Coordinates of C-alpha atoms in Angstrom, one line a residue:
Chain A
X1 CA -14.8 -19.3 7.5
X2 CA -12.8 -17.1 9.3
X3 CA -10.4 -16.6 7.8
X4 CA -12.1 -16.3 4.7
X5 CA -13.9 -13.3 6.3
X6 CA -10.5 -11.6 7.1
X7 CA -9.2 -9.2 4.9
X8 CA -5.2 -11.0 4.3
X9 CA -7.5 -14.2 4.5
X10 CA -9.5 -13.1 1.2
X11 CA -5.8 -12.1 -0.8
X12 CA -4.4 -15.0 0.3
X13 CA -6.5 -17.1 -1.3
X14 CA -6.8 -14.7 -4.4
X15 CA -3.2 -14.9 -4.2
X16 CA -2.7 -18.6 -4.6
X17 CA -5.6 -19.1 -7.3
X18 CA -3.9 -16.4 -8.9
X19 CA -0.5 -18.3 -8.8
X20 CA -2.5 -21.7 -9.6
X21 CA -3.6 -19.8 -12.9
X22 CA -0.5 -17.9 -14.0
X23 CA 0.9 -21.8 -13.3
X24 CA -1.8 -22.8 -16.0
X25 CA -0.4 -19.8 -18.3
X26 CA 3.4 -21.0 -18.1
X27 CA 1.8 -24.7 -19.6
X28 CA -0.6 -23.4 -22.0
X29 CA 2.9 -21.5 -23.4
X30 CA 4.6 -24.2 -23.0
X31 CA 2.2 -26.5 -25.8
X32 CA 2.4 -23.7 -28.0
X33 CA 5.8 -23.7 -28.3
X34 CA 4.4 -26.8 -30.4
X35 CA 3.1 -24.8 -32.8
X36 CA 7.3 -24.0 -34.0
X37 CA 7.6 -27.3 -35.3
X38 CA 5.4 -27.2 -37.7
X39 CA 2.4 -29.0 -38.4
X40 CA 3.8 -32.3 -37.9
X41 CA 4.2 -31.1 -34.0
X42 CA 0.8 -28.9 -33.1
X43 CA -1.2 -31.2 -34.1
X44 CA 0.7 -34.7 -32.5
X45 CA 0.4 -32.6 -29.0
X46 CA -3.3 -31.5 -29.1
X47 CA -4.3 -35.2 -30.4
X48 CA -2.2 -36.2 -27.1
X49 CA -3.3 -33.9 -24.5
X50 CA -7.2 -35.0 -26.1
X51 CA -7.0 -38.7 -26.1
X52 CA -8.1 -41.6 -23.7
X53 CA -4.7 -41.9 -21.7
X54 CA -5.1 -38.2 -20.4
X55 CA -8.4 -37.5 -19.9
X56 CA -8.5 -38.0 -16.3
X57 CA -5.9 -36.0 -15.4
X58 CA -7.3 -33.5 -18.4
X59 CA -10.6 -32.9 -16.9
X60 CA -9.2 -33.0 -12.8
X61 CA -6.9 -29.6 -14.2
X62 CA -9.8 -28.3 -16.3
X63 CA -12.3 -28.3 -12.7
X64 CA -9.8 -27.0 -10.4
X65 CA -9.1 -24.3 -13.3
X66 CA -12.8 -23.4 -13.1
X67 CA -13.0 -23.6 -9.3
X68 CA -9.6 -21.0 -9.4
X69 CA -11.2 -19.2 -11.7
X70 CA -14.6 -18.2 -10.3
X71 CA -12.9 -17.6 -6.9
X72 CA -10.3 -15.8 -8.1
X73 CA -13.3 -13.3 -9.8
X74 CA -15.5 -14.3 -6.5
X75 CA -12.8 -12.8 -4.1
X76 CA -11.7 -10.1 -6.3
X77 CA -15.2 -8.7 -7.4
X78 CA -15.8 -8.5 -3.5
X79 CA -12.3 -7.1 -2.6
X80 CA -12.9 -4.2 -5.0
X81 CA -16.2 -3.3 -4.2
X82 CA -15.1 -3.3 0.3
X83 CA -12.3 -1.4 -0.5
X84 CA -13.9 1.5 -3.0
X85 CA -16.0 1.5 -0.2
X86 CA -13.3 2.4 2.4
X87 CA -11.7 5.0 -0.5
X88 CA -14.4 6.5 -2.1
X89 CA -12.3 9.5 -2.5
X90 CA -9.1 10.3 -2.4
X91 CA -9.1 14.0 -2.9
X92 CA -8.5 16.2 -5.5
X93 CA -5.4 16.6 -6.2
X94 CA -4.1 12.5 -5.7
X95 CA -0.2 12.1 -7.2
X96 CA 0.7 8.3 -7.2
X97 CA 4.8 7.4 -6.2
X98 CA 4.9 3.8 -6.0
X99 CA 1.4 2.2 -7.8
X100 CA 1.7 1.8 -11.4
X101 CA -0.7 1.8 -13.6
X102 CA -0.9 -1.8 -13.7
X103 CA -1.9 -2.2 -10.2
X104 CA -4.7 0.3 -9.9
X105 CA -6.0 -1.8 -12.8
X106 CA -6.1 -5.0 -11.7
X107 CA -10.0 -5.4 -10.8
X108 CA -10.5 -3.9 -14.7
X109 CA -7.8 -6.2 -16.4
X110 CA -9.2 -8.7 -15.1
X111 CA -12.5 -8.5 -16.5
X112 CA -11.3 -8.1 -19.9
X113 CA -9.6 -10.9 -19.5
X114 CA -12.2 -12.4 -18.3
X115 CA -14.6 -11.2 -21.7
X116 CA -10.8 -12.6 -24.1
X117 CA -11.0 -15.4 -22.1
X118 CA -14.9 -16.4 -23.3
X119 CA -13.6 -15.7 -26.8
X120 CA -11.1 -17.8 -26.6
X121 CA -13.0 -20.9 -25.9
X122 CA -15.4 -20.3 -28.5
X123 CA -12.8 -19.7 -30.4
X124 CA -10.1 -22.4 -30.2
X125 CA -12.4 -24.8 -27.9
X126 CA -16.3 -24.4 -29.4
X127 CA -15.5 -23.3 -32.6
X128 CA -18.0 -21.0 -32.2
X129 CA -16.9 -18.2 -33.6
X130 CA -15.0 -17.7 -36.7
X131 CA -16.6 -21.6 -37.6
X132 CA -15.2 -21.3 -40.9
X133 CA -11.6 -21.2 -39.9
X134 CA -12.5 -23.9 -36.6
X135 CA -10.9 -27.2 -36.5
X136 CA -13.9 -28.5 -37.2
X137 CA -14.1 -27.2 -40.7
X138 CA -11.0 -28.4 -42.5
X139 CA -10.4 -32.5 -42.8
X140 CA -7.6 -34.7 -40.1
X141 CA -4.1 -34.1 -41.6
X142 CA -1.6 -36.1 -43.1
X143 CA -1.7 -38.7 -40.3
X144 CA -5.2 -38.6 -39.4
X145 CA -5.5 -36.1 -36.7
X146 CA -7.4 -33.0 -36.5
X147 CA -5.5 -29.9 -38.6
X148 CA -4.7 -27.3 -35.6
X149 CA -2.3 -26.1 -37.8
X150 CA -3.9 -25.0 -40.1
X151 CA -6.8 -23.3 -37.8
X152 CA -4.3 -21.6 -36.4
X153 CA -2.4 -20.2 -39.0
X154 CA -5.8 -19.1 -41.0
X155 CA -7.3 -17.7 -37.8
X156 CA -4.0 -15.2 -37.1
X157 CA -3.9 -14.6 -41.0
X158 CA -6.7 -12.7 -40.2
X159 CA -5.3 -8.6 -38.8
X160 CA -8.3 -8.4 -36.9
X161 CA -8.2 -11.6 -35.3
X162 CA -4.2 -11.2 -34.4
X163 CA -4.5 -7.6 -33.5
X164 CA -7.5 -8.9 -30.8
X165 CA -5.0 -11.5 -29.6
X166 CA -2.0 -9.0 -29.2
X167 CA -4.1 -6.8 -27.7
X168 CA -5.9 -9.7 -24.9
X169 CA -1.6 -10.5 -24.6
X170 CA -1.3 -7.1 -24.2
X171 CA -4.1 -7.0 -20.8
X172 CA -2.5 -10.0 -19.3
X173 CA 1.0 -8.7 -18.8
X174 CA -0.6 -5.0 -17.6
X175 CA -1.8 -7.9 -14.8
X176 CA 0.0 -10.7 -14.3
X177 CA 2.6 -7.5 -14.0
X178 CA 1.4 -6.6 -10.7
X179 CA -0.4 -9.9 -10.4
X180 CA 3.1 -12.1 -9.9
X181 CA 5.2 -10.1 -7.3
X182 CA 1.7 -8.9 -5.7
X183 CA 0.5 -13.0 -4.7
X184 CA 4.1 -13.3 -3.1
X185 CA 4.0 -10.4 -1.0
X186 CA 0.7 -11.5 0.1
X187 CA 1.8 -14.8 1.1
X188 CA 4.6 -13.1 3.5
X189 CA 7.7 -14.4 1.4
X190 CA 9.4 -11.5 0.7
X191 CA 12.2 -9.9 3.3
X192 CA 13.9 -6.7 3.2
X193 CA 16.7 -8.1 1.2
X194 CA 14.8 -10.0 -1.6
X195 CA 11.5 -7.9 -2.0
X196 CA 12.8 -5.8 -4.9
X197 CA 14.5 -8.7 -5.8
X198 CA 10.9 -10.8 -6.2
X199 CA 9.6 -7.8 -7.5
X200 CA 11.5 -7.2 -10.9
X201 CA 11.1 -10.7 -11.2
X202 CA 7.6 -10.9 -11.1
X203 CA 7.6 -8.2 -13.8
X204 CA 9.9 -10.0 -16.2
X205 CA 7.9 -13.5 -15.9
X206 CA 4.6 -11.4 -16.9
X207 CA 6.5 -9.3 -19.4
X208 CA 8.3 -12.5 -20.9
X209 CA 5.4 -15.4 -20.5
X210 CA 2.6 -12.7 -22.6
X211 CA 5.7 -12.1 -25.0
X212 CA 5.9 -15.9 -25.6
X213 CA 1.8 -15.5 -26.2
X214 CA 3.0 -12.6 -28.5
X215 CA 5.2 -14.8 -30.6
X216 CA 2.4 -16.9 -32.2
X217 CA 0.2 -14.5 -33.7
X218 CA 3.4 -12.6 -34.5
X219 CA 5.0 -15.5 -36.1
X220 CA 2.1 -16.4 -38.7
X221 CA 1.7 -12.2 -39.3
X222 CA 5.2 -12.0 -40.2
X223 CA 5.2 -15.8 -42.8
X224 CA 7.2 -17.2 -40.1
X225 CA 4.3 -19.4 -39.6
X226 CA 2.7 -21.0 -42.5
X227 CA 0.5 -23.5 -44.4
Chain B
X1 CA 8.0 34.1 -0.4
X2 CA 4.9 34.4 -1.5
X3 CA 2.1 31.8 -2.1
X4 CA -0.7 30.9 -3.6
X5 CA -2.6 28.5 -2.1
X6 CA -5.6 26.5 -2.3
X7 CA -7.0 25.5 1.0
X8 CA -9.7 22.6 2.0
X9 CA -12.3 24.6 3.9
X10 CA -15.6 22.9 5.9
X11 CA -17.9 24.1 8.3
X12 CA -18.4 20.5 9.7
X13 CA -18.8 17.1 9.5
X14 CA -22.2 16.9 7.3
X15 CA -21.3 20.1 5.9
X16 CA -20.0 20.8 2.2
X17 CA -16.9 21.8 1.4
X18 CA -14.9 23.5 -1.5
X19 CA -11.5 25.0 -1.7
X20 CA -10.9 28.8 -0.8
X21 CA -8.0 30.6 -2.4
X22 CA -5.7 32.8 -0.3
X23 CA -2.1 34.6 -0.9
X24 CA 0.0 34.9 1.1
X25 CA 3.6 37.1 1.3
X26 CA 6.7 38.0 3.6
X27 CA 6.7 34.2 4.4
X28 CA 10.8 33.2 5.7
X29 CA 12.6 29.9 4.5
X30 CA 12.7 28.8 7.3
X31 CA 9.5 28.7 8.6
X32 CA 7.7 25.3 8.2
X33 CA 3.9 24.9 6.4
X34 CA 1.9 24.8 10.1
X35 CA 3.5 28.1 10.9
X36 CA 2.7 29.8 7.1
X37 CA -0.5 28.9 8.3
X38 CA -0.2 30.3 12.1
X39 CA 0.8 33.8 9.8
X40 CA -1.9 33.5 7.2
X41 CA -4.5 32.4 10.0
X42 CA -3.8 35.8 11.8
X43 CA -4.8 37.4 9.0
X44 CA -7.4 36.3 8.4
X45 CA -8.7 37.1 12.5
X46 CA -7.5 40.6 11.8
X47 CA -9.5 40.6 9.0
X48 CA -13.4 38.8 10.8
X49 CA -12.4 36.2 8.8
X50 CA -12.2 32.1 10.8
X51 CA -9.0 30.8 10.6
X52 CA -8.2 27.2 8.6
X53 CA -9.0 24.3 11.4
X54 CA -6.0 22.3 11.8
X55 CA -4.1 19.9 14.1
X56 CA -0.6 20.1 15.4
X57 CA 0.6 18.9 18.8
X58 CA 4.4 18.7 19.2
X59 CA 6.0 20.2 15.7
X60 CA 9.0 18.7 15.5
X61 CA 7.7 14.9 14.3
X62 CA 7.5 13.0 16.6
X63 CA 3.0 12.5 17.9
X64 CA 1.9 11.8 14.2
X65 CA -0.9 15.1 15.7
X66 CA -0.5 16.6 12.2
X67 CA -0.9 15.5 8.9
X68 CA -3.0 17.2 5.0
X69 CA -2.7 16.5 2.2
X70 CA -0.5 18.5 0.5
X71 CA 0.1 18.7 -3.5
X72 CA -1.6 15.5 -3.8
X73 CA 0.9 13.5 -0.8
X74 CA 0.2 13.0 2.5
X75 CA 2.6 14.9 5.2
X76 CA 3.3 17.2 1.4
X77 CA 6.2 16.7 -1.0
X78 CA 9.4 16.0 1.2
X79 CA 9.5 12.3 1.8
X80 CA 10.1 10.8 5.3
X81 CA 9.0 14.3 6.7
X82 CA 5.8 15.4 8.3
X83 CA 3.7 18.1 7.3
X84 CA 4.8 20.5 10.5
X85 CA 8.8 19.7 9.8
X86 CA 8.2 20.5 5.9
X87 CA 9.6 23.6 5.7
X88 CA 9.0 26.8 3.5
X89 CA 12.0 26.2 1.1
X90 CA 10.9 23.5 0.5
X91 CA 8.4 25.5 -2.4
X92 CA 9.4 27.7 -5.7
X93 CA 8.8 31.4 -4.7
X94 CA 5.5 32.3 -6.2
X95 CA 4.5 28.5 -6.0
X96 CA 0.5 27.1 -6.3
X97 CA 0.3 24.9 -2.8
X98 CA -3.0 23.2 -2.4
X99 CA -3.7 21.8 1.1
X100 CA -6.4 19.1 2.2
X101 CA -7.3 17.0 4.8
X102 CA -6.4 12.9 4.4
X103 CA -9.2 11.2 2.3
X104 CA -10.7 8.1 3.8
X105 CA -14.0 7.0 4.7
X106 CA -13.0 5.6 8.1
X107 CA -11.9 9.5 8.7
X108 CA -14.5 12.1 7.8
X109 CA -13.7 15.9 8.1
X110 CA -14.0 17.1 11.3
X111 CA -13.8 20.6 9.9
X112 CA -11.2 22.3 7.6
X113 CA -8.3 19.6 8.0
X114 CA -9.4 18.0 11.0
X115 CA -9.9 14.1 10.5
X116 CA -11.5 11.9 13.2
X117 CA -8.7 9.2 13.3
X118 CA -10.8 7.0 16.4
X119 CA -10.7 4.4 13.7
X120 CA -6.6 3.1 14.2
X121 CA -7.1 4.2 18.6
X122 CA -9.6 1.0 17.7
X123 CA -6.9 -1.0 15.6
X124 CA -5.0 -0.8 18.3
X125 CA -7.4 -1.8 21.7
X126 CA -7.8 -4.8 20.0
X127 CA -4.4 -6.1 20.1
X128 CA -2.0 -3.5 19.9
X129 CA -0.7 -3.6 22.9
X130 CA 1.3 -6.6 25.4
X131 CA -1.0 -7.8 28.3
X132 CA 2.0 -9.3 30.6
X133 CA 2.3 -7.4 34.0
X134 CA 6.4 -6.5 34.1
X135 CA 6.0 -4.9 37.2
X136 CA 9.1 -2.4 38.7
X137 CA 11.7 -1.5 36.5
X138 CA 13.7 -4.5 35.5
X139 CA 17.4 -4.3 35.1
X140 CA 18.8 -3.7 32.5
X141 CA 19.9 -6.4 29.7
X142 CA 17.8 -8.9 32.5
X143 CA 16.1 -10.2 29.2
X144 CA 18.3 -9.9 26.3
X145 CA 17.4 -9.0 23.2
X146 CA 19.2 -9.7 19.7
X147 CA 21.1 -6.7 18.7
X148 CA 19.3 -6.5 14.9
X149 CA 16.0 -7.6 16.4
X150 CA 16.3 -4.4 18.6
X151 CA 17.3 -2.4 15.6
X152 CA 13.7 -3.9 13.7
X153 CA 11.6 -3.6 16.4
X154 CA 12.5 0.5 17.0
X155 CA 12.4 0.4 13.1
X156 CA 8.1 -0.8 13.4
X157 CA 8.2 1.7 16.8
X158 CA 9.0 4.4 14.9
X159 CA 5.3 4.6 14.2
X160 CA 3.4 7.4 14.9
X161 CA -0.3 6.6 13.8
X162 CA -0.2 9.7 11.6
X163 CA -2.7 7.7 9.4
X164 CA -0.5 9.5 6.6
X165 CA -0.8 5.6 5.2
X166 CA -4.5 5.6 4.9
X167 CA -4.6 8.8 3.1
X168 CA -2.4 7.7 0.9
X169 CA -3.8 4.2 0.0
X170 CA -5.9 3.9 -3.0
X171 CA -8.1 1.2 -0.4
X172 CA -7.8 3.1 2.3
X173 CA -5.9 0.7 4.1
X174 CA -4.2 0.9 7.7
X175 CA -1.9 -2.2 6.7
X176 CA 1.2 -0.5 7.0
X177 CA -0.2 0.7 10.0
X178 CA -0.6 -2.5 11.5
X179 CA 2.0 -4.0 10.3
X180 CA 4.1 -1.7 12.0
X181 CA 2.3 -2.7 15.3
X182 CA 3.2 -6.3 14.8
X183 CA 6.2 -5.6 13.7
X184 CA 7.1 -4.0 16.9
X185 CA 5.3 -6.1 19.6
X186 CA 5.9 -9.7 17.9
X187 CA 9.7 -9.2 17.6
X188 CA 10.0 -8.4 21.4
X189 CA 10.0 -11.2 23.9
X190 CA 7.3 -9.3 26.0
X191 CA 5.2 -9.1 23.1
X192 CA 5.7 -12.6 21.4
X193 CA 3.6 -14.5 23.7
X194 CA 0.5 -12.7 21.7
X195 CA 1.9 -12.2 17.6
X196 CA -0.8 -15.0 17.2
X197 CA -4.0 -13.5 18.5
X198 CA -3.0 -10.0 18.0
X199 CA -2.5 -10.8 14.5
X200 CA -5.8 -11.8 14.4
X201 CA -7.5 -9.3 16.0
X202 CA -6.6 -5.9 14.9
X203 CA -6.4 -7.3 11.3
X204 CA -10.1 -7.9 11.8
X205 CA -10.4 -4.9 13.9
X206 CA -9.1 -3.0 10.7
X207 CA -11.5 -4.3 8.5
X208 CA -14.7 -3.3 11.0
X209 CA -13.5 0.0 11.4
X210 CA -13.8 -0.4 7.7
X211 CA -10.3 0.6 6.8
X212 CA -9.8 -1.3 3.0
X213 CA -7.8 -4.8 2.7
X214 CA -4.2 -4.3 1.0
X215 CA -3.6 -4.8 -2.4
X216 CA 0.0 -4.1 -2.6
X217 CA 0.4 -0.8 -4.7
X218 CA 3.1 0.6 -1.9
X219 CA 1.2 4.8 -1.6
X220 CA 1.9 4.0 2.5
X221 CA 5.8 3.6 2.5
X222 CA 6.3 6.1 -0.6
X223 CA 4.4 8.6 2.2
X224 CA 5.5 7.7 6.2
X225 CA 6.7 10.3 7.7
X226 CA 9.0 7.8 9.8
X227 CA 10.0 5.2 6.6
X228 CA 8.3 1.9 7.8
X229 CA 8.6 -0.2 5.5
X230 CA 6.4 -2.6 3.2
X231 CA 8.4 -6.0 4.3
X232 CA 6.5 -5.3 7.7
X233 CA 3.9 -6.8 6.0
X234 CA 5.0 -9.1 4.5
X235 CA 6.3 -9.7 8.3
X236 CA 1.6 -9.4 9.2
X237 CA 1.1 -11.7 6.5
X238 CA 3.2 -14.6 7.6
X239 CA 2.1 -13.9 11.6
X240 CA -2.0 -13.8 10.2
X241 CA -0.9 -16.9 8.1
X242 CA 0.9 -18.7 11.2
X243 CA -2.5 -18.0 13.4
X244 CA -4.3 -18.8 11.4
X245 CA -2.9 -22.3 11.0
X246 CA -2.3 -22.6 14.7
X247 CA -6.7 -21.2 15.0
X248 CA -7.3 -24.6 12.7
X249 CA -5.5 -27.0 14.8

């Protein structure tokens, strides 16, 4: 508990949970790439990870991710409130030299990502929003698998849905643009020479990740992926 | 040179403050910002107006007493330069200059541009020292310190505790200040034994005093008049982690 009452301790747990969540995003992106293989690939992938064989690790991952998400949000909110209390005003004339939009909006982009996450789960996991184009609304594909491919294609053919996802990926990019490097710095990784390299690498990684996710709605909108 | 100044004036800790406008003329480019304020104060005294209150001591950038926010930058627009070392030639003739006190919840304004910075002293008292008995002067080189460590410790020891890092930090964190002390003392043989306890006690004191946590904005290193770098914060984080693991074991 002494660890968590220390400001660095809180930051370190923020950093660790953030890294776990980022690694999940990387895994999620790798899974997404199967959509470019066509209907057969992504439907097979979706059926596989939901098969009985994968159930125990899937549930373990869900529990870990949910715990990390909860801790990340709770500590982030606590730190945000403490930091706001420590700095009620920074004067009338504030100039920023190194802090970019990304680092200064972490709390707010975090909240937006939470809102998006709820929407995304309701859409593709619980099928309660856009129910008419959800997996459960379609008959199984030729191999008898749930037709996730059809749901993805029909969802992103609607510009409002595709636009929402693209906007959300811009927010994820903004959050991780600072988050990836910041977590490494908090864990004490950088030295004098490696700091600028790690910072740039974190920014590149965050941009690539968000761009990778954004590629799916863009591919559907442009007709690269179609039924 | 002539300038249009907007200066924050506040009667006391509880009184509301606001900006006052002043025009100054006949300023020599070689004058420091503080000398410009001295000149303005002489004129104010002649007019029977209370002079602008501000702190200064050495006026050569080594004591950390002066410090105000000039045009939105702690210490002013010149990198690695304290307020007292800023020359008026660093500004454009006729420029409007905004001068405010350092802002942080832990730095309450006492009067005009003077803030209470005792919070930093409390952090130092929590562990910014070595308690080893050092005796009389030892022979030079009796304790060998590698050249790189000497340089590193000396760079960190350049911290003058002015509080600019706190003033610039969007969270009013004192991490760069604490990191400089940890790096300075922890790199040298005399300070090494207490490094773990120092990392814990100083960061805990930092929180108790009401400084924020580090969000890695790095505004601190941009304004530090002594060029302390944020790598020292990574080093402090490592020291904290080691100390926490040691406490567990």
